[in-house]
PDB file of C-alpha atoms and ligand atoms in Angstrom:
ATOM      1  CA  MET A   1     -40.370 223.807 -51.557  1.00 90.00           C
ATOM      2  CA  ALA A   2     -40.396 220.707 -49.411  1.00 96.00           C
ATOM      3  CA  THR A   3     -37.464 218.319 -49.369  1.00 95.00           C
ATOM      4  CA  TYR A   4     -38.399 214.673 -49.727  1.00 96.00           C
ATOM      5  CA  LEU A   5     -35.790 212.084 -48.878  1.00 97.00           C
ATOM      6  CA  GLU A   6     -36.064 208.374 -49.464  1.00 97.00           C
ATOM      7  CA  GLY A   7     -33.650 205.522 -49.974  1.00 97.00           C
ATOM      8  CA  GLU A   8     -33.634 203.553 -53.204  1.00 97.00           C
ATOM      9  CA  LEU A   9     -33.717 199.783 -53.195  1.00 98.00           C
ATOM     10  CA  VAL A  10     -30.342 199.586 -54.898  1.00 97.00           C
ATOM     11  CA  THR A  11     -27.561 197.699 -53.157  1.00 97.00           C
ATOM     12  CA  GLY A  12     -24.753 199.577 -54.915  1.00 96.00           C
ATOM     13  CA  LYS A  13     -21.558 199.308 -52.892  1.00 95.00           C
ATOM     14  CA  ALA A  14     -23.372 198.807 -49.586  1.00 97.00           C
ATOM     15  CA  ARG A  15     -21.642 196.447 -47.173  1.00 98.00           C
ATOM     16  CA  VAL A  16     -24.130 194.513 -45.102  1.00 98.00           C
ATOM     17  CA  ALA A  17     -23.601 192.171 -42.173  1.00 98.00           C
ATOM     18  CA  VAL A  18     -26.249 189.581 -41.378  1.00 98.00           C
ATOM     19  CA  VAL A  19     -26.505 188.031 -37.908  1.00 98.00           C
ATOM     20  CA  VAL A  20     -28.583 184.876 -37.873  1.00 98.00           C
ATOM     21  CA  ALA A  21     -29.766 182.872 -34.871  1.00 98.00           C
ATOM     22  CA  ARG A  22     -29.334 179.090 -34.981  1.00 98.00           C
ATOM     23  CA  PHE A  23     -32.361 178.506 -32.736  1.00 96.00           C
ATOM     24  CA  ASN A  24     -35.275 177.398 -34.956  1.00 96.00           C
ATOM     25  CA  GLU A  25     -32.760 177.049 -37.787  1.00 97.00           C
ATOM     26  CA  PHE A  26     -35.354 175.312 -39.925  1.00 97.00           C
ATOM     27  CA  ILE A  27     -36.914 178.789 -40.191  1.00 97.00           C
ATOM     28  CA  THR A  28     -33.891 181.070 -39.822  1.00 98.00           C
ATOM     29  CA  GLU A  29     -31.917 179.431 -42.643  1.00 98.00           C
ATOM     30  CA  ARG A  30     -34.875 180.238 -44.944  1.00 97.00           C
ATOM     31  CA  LEU A  31     -34.650 183.841 -43.766  1.00 98.00           C
ATOM     32  CA  LEU A  32     -30.917 183.915 -44.475  1.00 98.00           C
ATOM     33  CA  ASP A  33     -31.349 182.464 -47.987  1.00 97.00           C
ATOM     34  CA  ALA A  34     -34.003 185.097 -48.774  1.00 97.00           C
ATOM     35  CA  ALA A  35     -31.902 187.931 -47.322  1.00 98.00           C
ATOM     36  CA  ILE A  36     -28.927 186.996 -49.511  1.00 98.00           C
ATOM     37  CA  ASP A  37     -31.229 186.654 -52.497  1.00 97.00           C
ATOM     38  CA  ALA A  38     -32.689 190.133 -51.854  1.00 97.00           C
ATOM     39  CA  PHE A  39     -29.163 191.598 -51.619  1.00 98.00           C
ATOM     40  CA  ARG A  40     -28.461 190.089 -55.041  1.00 98.00           C
ATOM     41  CA  ARG A  41     -31.830 191.065 -56.582  1.00 98.00           C
ATOM     42  CA  HIS A  42     -31.262 194.672 -55.581  1.00 98.00           C
ATOM     43  CA  GLY A  43     -28.063 194.616 -57.601  1.00 97.00           C
ATOM     44  CA  GLY A  44     -25.429 193.493 -55.092  1.00 97.00           C
ATOM     45  CA  ASP A  45     -22.789 190.807 -55.504  1.00 97.00           C
ATOM     46  CA  PRO A  46     -22.754 188.743 -52.306  1.00 97.00           C
ATOM     47  CA  ASP A  47     -19.363 187.312 -53.287  1.00 97.00           C
ATOM     48  CA  ALA A  48     -17.615 190.671 -53.746  1.00 97.00           C
ATOM     49  CA  ALA A  49     -14.936 191.314 -51.102  1.00 96.00           C
ATOM     50  CA  GLY A  50     -16.531 192.684 -47.916  1.00 95.00           C
ATOM     51  CA  ALA A  51     -19.972 193.057 -49.479  1.00 98.00           C
ATOM     52  CA  LEU A  52     -21.791 190.522 -47.327  1.00 98.00           C
ATOM     53  CA  THR A  53     -20.786 189.088 -43.956  1.00 98.00           C
ATOM     54  CA  VAL A  54     -22.787 186.372 -42.204  1.00 98.00           C
ATOM     55  CA  ALA A  55     -22.375 185.745 -38.461  1.00 98.00           C
ATOM     56  CA  ARG A  56     -24.228 183.001 -36.584  1.00 98.00           C
ATOM     57  CA  VAL A  57     -25.301 183.240 -32.936  1.00 98.00           C
ATOM     58  CA  PRO A  58     -26.981 180.615 -30.709  1.00 98.00           C
ATOM     59  CA  GLY A  59     -30.385 182.292 -30.363  1.00 97.00           C
ATOM     60  CA  SER A  60     -32.283 185.527 -30.849  1.00 98.00           C
ATOM     61  CA  PHE A  61     -31.262 186.694 -27.392  1.00 97.00           C
ATOM     62  CA  GLU A  62     -27.656 186.913 -28.624  1.00 98.00           C
ATOM     63  CA  LEU A  63     -28.481 188.911 -31.774  1.00 98.00           C
ATOM     64  CA  PRO A  64     -28.020 192.372 -30.178  1.00 98.00           C
ATOM     65  CA  VAL A  65     -24.492 191.934 -28.827  1.00 98.00           C
ATOM     66  CA  ALA A  66     -23.217 190.520 -32.115  1.00 98.00           C
ATOM     67  CA  ALA A  67     -25.040 193.239 -34.075  1.00 98.00           C
ATOM     68  CA  LEU A  68     -23.580 195.948 -31.849  1.00 98.00           C
ATOM     69  CA  ARG A  69     -20.027 194.649 -32.284  1.00 98.00           C
ATOM     70  CA  LEU A  70     -20.415 194.348 -36.055  1.00 98.00           C
ATOM     71  CA  ALA A  71     -21.841 197.865 -36.254  1.00 98.00           C
ATOM     72  CA  GLN A  72     -18.982 199.221 -34.125  1.00 98.00           C
ATOM     73  CA  THR A  73     -16.316 197.888 -36.494  1.00 98.00           C
ATOM     74  CA  GLY A  74     -17.208 200.546 -39.069  1.00 96.00           C
ATOM     75  CA  ARG A  75     -16.879 197.913 -41.796  1.00 97.00           C
ATOM     76  CA  HIS A  76     -20.625 197.542 -42.434  1.00 98.00           C
ATOM     77  CA  ASP A  77     -23.200 200.069 -43.605  1.00 98.00           C
ATOM     78  CA  ALA A  78     -26.071 198.084 -42.099  1.00 98.00           C
ATOM     79  CA  VAL A  79     -26.634 195.026 -39.946  1.00 98.00           C
ATOM     80  CA  VAL A  80     -29.571 192.678 -40.506  1.00 98.00           C
ATOM     81  CA  CYS A  81     -30.668 190.539 -37.553  1.00 98.00           C
ATOM     82  CA  LEU A  82     -32.522 187.317 -38.328  1.00 98.00           C
ATOM     83  CA  GLY A  83     -34.208 185.085 -35.779  1.00 98.00           C
ATOM     84  CA  CYS A  84     -37.398 183.246 -34.954  1.00 97.00           C
ATOM     85  CA  VAL A  85     -39.093 183.223 -31.560  1.00 96.00           C
ATOM     86  CA  ILE A  86     -42.128 180.973 -31.216  1.00 94.00           C
ATOM     87  CA  ARG A  87     -44.489 181.535 -28.299  1.00 91.00           C
ATOM     88  CA  GLY A  88     -45.637 177.935 -28.093  1.00 77.00           C
ATOM     89  CA  ALA A  89     -42.073 176.694 -27.777  1.00 60.00           C
ATOM     90  CA  THR A  90     -40.991 178.685 -24.741  1.00 61.00           C
ATOM     91  CA  SER A  91     -42.267 180.122 -21.515  1.00 68.00           C
ATOM     92  CA  HIS A  92     -39.666 182.869 -21.733  1.00 82.00           C
ATOM     93  CA  TYR A  93     -40.905 184.001 -25.155  1.00 86.00           C
ATOM     94  CA  ASP A  94     -41.560 187.524 -23.922  1.00 87.00           C
ATOM     95  CA  PHE A  95     -38.042 187.911 -22.531  1.00 92.00           C
ATOM     96  CA  VAL A  96     -36.289 186.542 -25.613  1.00 94.00           C
ATOM     97  CA  ALA A  97     -38.451 188.449 -28.107  1.00 94.00           C
ATOM     98  CA  GLY A  98     -38.550 191.623 -26.027  1.00 95.00           C
ATOM     99  CA  GLU A  99     -34.835 191.745 -25.309  1.00 96.00           C
ATOM    100  CA  ALA A 100     -33.971 190.959 -28.918  1.00 97.00           C
ATOM    101  CA  ALA A 101     -36.127 193.870 -30.105  1.00 97.00           C
ATOM    102  CA  ARG A 102     -34.840 196.254 -27.444  1.00 98.00           C
ATOM    103  CA  GLY A 103     -31.183 195.336 -27.967  1.00 98.00           C
ATOM    104  CA  ILE A 104     -31.368 195.484 -31.760  1.00 98.00           C
ATOM    105  CA  ASN A 105     -32.890 198.951 -31.559  1.00 98.00           C
ATOM    106  CA  GLN A 106     -30.208 200.039 -29.074  1.00 98.00           C
ATOM    107  CA  ALA A 107     -27.402 198.743 -31.301  1.00 98.00           C
ATOM    108  CA  GLY A 108     -28.627 200.966 -34.113  1.00 98.00           C
ATOM    109  CA  LEU A 109     -29.124 204.026 -31.939  1.00 97.00           C
ATOM    110  CA  ALA A 110     -25.747 203.610 -30.221  1.00 97.00           C
ATOM    111  CA  THR A 111     -23.790 203.395 -33.462  1.00 97.00           C
ATOM    112  CA  GLY A 112     -25.832 205.281 -36.055  1.00 97.00           C
ATOM    113  CA  VAL A 113     -25.644 202.184 -38.245  1.00 98.00           C
ATOM    114  CA  PRO A 114     -29.052 200.866 -39.335  1.00 98.00           C
ATOM    115  CA  VAL A 115     -29.633 197.604 -37.462  1.00 98.00           C
ATOM    116  CA  VAL A 116     -32.704 195.914 -38.851  1.00 98.00           C
ATOM    117  CA  PHE A 117     -35.161 193.716 -36.953  1.00 98.00           C
ATOM    118  CA  GLY A 118     -35.712 190.600 -39.043  1.00 98.00           C
ATOM    119  CA  VAL A 119     -36.956 188.455 -36.190  1.00 98.00           C
ATOM    120  CA  ILE A 120     -40.143 186.471 -36.618  1.00 97.00           C
ATOM    121  CA  THR A 121     -42.269 186.514 -33.468  1.00 96.00           C
ATOM    122  CA  ALA A 122     -44.990 183.930 -33.891  1.00 95.00           C
ATOM    123  CA  ASP A 123     -47.593 182.160 -31.777  1.00 93.00           C
ATOM    124  CA  ASN A 124     -46.854 178.805 -33.371  1.00 93.00           C
ATOM    125  CA  LEU A 125     -44.752 177.044 -36.002  1.00 94.00           C
ATOM    126  CA  GLU A 126     -47.409 177.462 -38.687  1.00 94.00           C
ATOM    127  CA  GLN A 127     -47.326 181.244 -38.318  1.00 95.00           C
ATOM    128  CA  ALA A 128     -43.536 181.199 -38.416  1.00 96.00           C
ATOM    129  CA  ILE A 129     -43.551 179.191 -41.661  1.00 96.00           C
ATOM    130  CA  GLU A 130     -46.006 181.695 -43.164  1.00 94.00           C
ATOM    131  CA  ARG A 131     -43.453 184.473 -42.567  1.00 96.00           C
ATOM    132  CA  ALA A 132     -40.479 182.472 -43.814  1.00 95.00           C
ATOM    133  CA  GLY A 133     -41.445 182.105 -47.434  1.00 91.00           C
ATOM    134  CA  SER A 134     -45.128 181.231 -47.741  1.00 86.00           C
ATOM    135  CA  LYS A 135     -48.359 183.267 -47.285  1.00 83.00           C
ATOM    136  CA  GLN A 136     -46.807 186.303 -45.605  1.00 86.00           C
ATOM    137  CA  GLY A 137     -43.689 186.559 -47.748  1.00 91.00           C
ATOM    138  CA  ASN A 138     -40.250 186.200 -46.230  1.00 96.00           C
ATOM    139  CA  GLN A 139     -39.091 188.270 -43.282  1.00 97.00           C
ATOM    140  CA  GLY A 140     -35.448 187.829 -44.316  1.00 98.00           C
ATOM    141  CA  ALA A 141     -36.010 189.423 -47.723  1.00 97.00           C
ATOM    142  CA  LYS A 142     -38.005 192.255 -46.154  1.00 98.00           C
ATOM    143  CA  ALA A 143     -35.282 192.899 -43.594  1.00 98.00           C
ATOM    144  CA  MET A 144     -32.552 193.055 -46.258  1.00 98.00           C
ATOM    145  CA  SER A 145     -34.660 195.449 -48.350  1.00 98.00           C
ATOM    146  CA  ALA A 146     -35.183 197.645 -45.290  1.00 98.00           C
ATOM    147  CA  ALA A 147     -31.427 197.667 -44.636  1.00 98.00           C
ATOM    148  CA  ILE A 148     -30.607 198.710 -48.199  1.00 98.00           C
ATOM    149  CA  GLU A 149     -33.287 201.419 -48.140  1.00 98.00           C
ATOM    150  CA  MET A 150     -31.902 202.784 -44.859  1.00 98.00           C
ATOM    151  CA  VAL A 151     -28.298 202.803 -46.128  1.00 98.00           C
ATOM    152  CA  ASN A 152     -29.355 204.865 -49.134  1.00 98.00           C
ATOM    153  CA  LEU A 153     -31.588 207.161 -47.084  1.00 98.00           C
ATOM    154  CA  LEU A 154     -28.836 207.918 -44.543  1.00 97.00           C
ATOM    155  CA  LYS A 155     -26.390 208.552 -47.370  1.00 96.00           C
ATOM    156  CA  LYS A 156     -28.731 211.297 -48.616  1.00 96.00           C
ATOM    157  CA  VAL A 157     -29.336 212.711 -45.136  1.00 95.00           C
ATOM    158  CA  GLY A 158     -25.586 213.022 -44.565  1.00 93.00           C
ATOM    159  CA  GLY A 159     -24.177 213.890 -41.159  1.00 83.00           C
ATOM    160  CA  PRO A 160     -21.862 211.685 -39.101  1.00 77.00           C
ATOM    161  CA  ALA A 161     -21.481 208.382 -40.898  1.00 64.00           C
ATOM    162  CA  GLY A 162     -21.721 205.339 -38.658  1.00 58.00           C
ATOM    163  CA  GLY A 163     -20.814 202.638 -41.137  1.00 58.00           C
ATOM    164  CA  ALA A 164     -18.383 202.064 -43.967  1.00 62.00           C
ATOM    165  CA  SER A 165     -18.284 204.546 -46.822  1.00 51.00           C
ATOM    166  CA  VAL A 166     -20.657 203.792 -49.681  1.00 50.00           C
TER     167      VAL A 166
HETATM  168  N1  INI B 201     -34.155 181.606 -29.109  1.00 77.31           N
HETATM  169  C1  INI B 201     -34.782 181.882 -30.279  1.00 77.31           C
HETATM  170  O1  INI B 201     -34.178 182.459 -31.175  1.00 77.31           O
HETATM  171  N2  INI B 201     -36.082 181.511 -30.456  1.00 77.31           N
HETATM  172  C2  INI B 201     -36.789 180.869 -29.496  1.00 77.31           C
HETATM  173  O2  INI B 201     -38.002 180.558 -29.729  1.00 77.31           O
HETATM  174  C3  INI B 201     -36.138 180.553 -28.273  1.00 77.31           C
HETATM  175  N3  INI B 201     -36.834 179.805 -27.249  1.00 77.31           N
HETATM  176  O3  INI B 201     -37.861 179.206 -27.540  1.00 77.31           O
HETATM  177  O4  INI B 201     -36.388 179.739 -26.123  1.00 77.31           O
HETATM  178  C4  INI B 201     -34.799 180.947 -28.101  1.00 77.31           C
HETATM  179  N4  INI B 201     -34.150 180.677 -26.959  1.00 77.31           N
HETATM  180  C5  INI B 201     -32.721 180.756 -26.838  1.00 77.31           C
HETATM  181  C6  INI B 201     -32.235 182.150 -26.493  1.00 77.31           C
HETATM  182  O5  INI B 201     -32.334 182.995 -27.617  1.00 77.31           O
HETATM  183  C7  INI B 201     -30.750 182.128 -26.053  1.00 77.31           C
HETATM  184  O6  INI B 201     -29.958 181.619 -27.084  1.00 77.31           O
HETATM  185  C8  INI B 201     -30.509 181.287 -24.790  1.00 77.31           C
HETATM  186  O7  INI B 201     -31.394 181.669 -23.762  1.00 77.31           O
HETATM  187  C9  INI B 201     -29.056 181.504 -24.294  1.00 77.31           C
HETATM  188  O8  INI B 201     -28.853 182.859 -23.901  1.00 77.31           O
END
């Protein structure tokens, strides 16, 4: 008999930290609003003590170091990283987007705490807007849902817990 494991989209007592980049804040604040809303819609109370922590960083390049530190505290079951990198707006797009992705992945692997990539990488502002609450949904809501699913999956898997107890 096979064993099938999957995480429910139920916030429960999960404690989630969100790191949000100020760069392109017109977009990233929409991602943050949607992430908090998703936390609530999945049954969480963002105002409960320790349930939701929001940390702001200058740009997407700084997301990994803040995510790593938050994950290392042991006070959060998942960390959601939100940012927006627009190709048209920078010649160092590839460095910022690439290092953000690499560092966010590393922060999760180093700590065992799910660290979710909620960074929009877009060719232009129109594409970014599409992923921040119009045609393509909202990357912030998707990232929060992914975090909650991962918290619940890892709870079922067991083993060494990286985050807070849920
Ligand atoms: N940061 C972003 O989050 N998005 C961008 O599109 C961007 N551009 O265009 O350069 C950006 N740059 C800032 C970068 O993330 C760092 O904050 C900065 O280089 C200081 O380390």
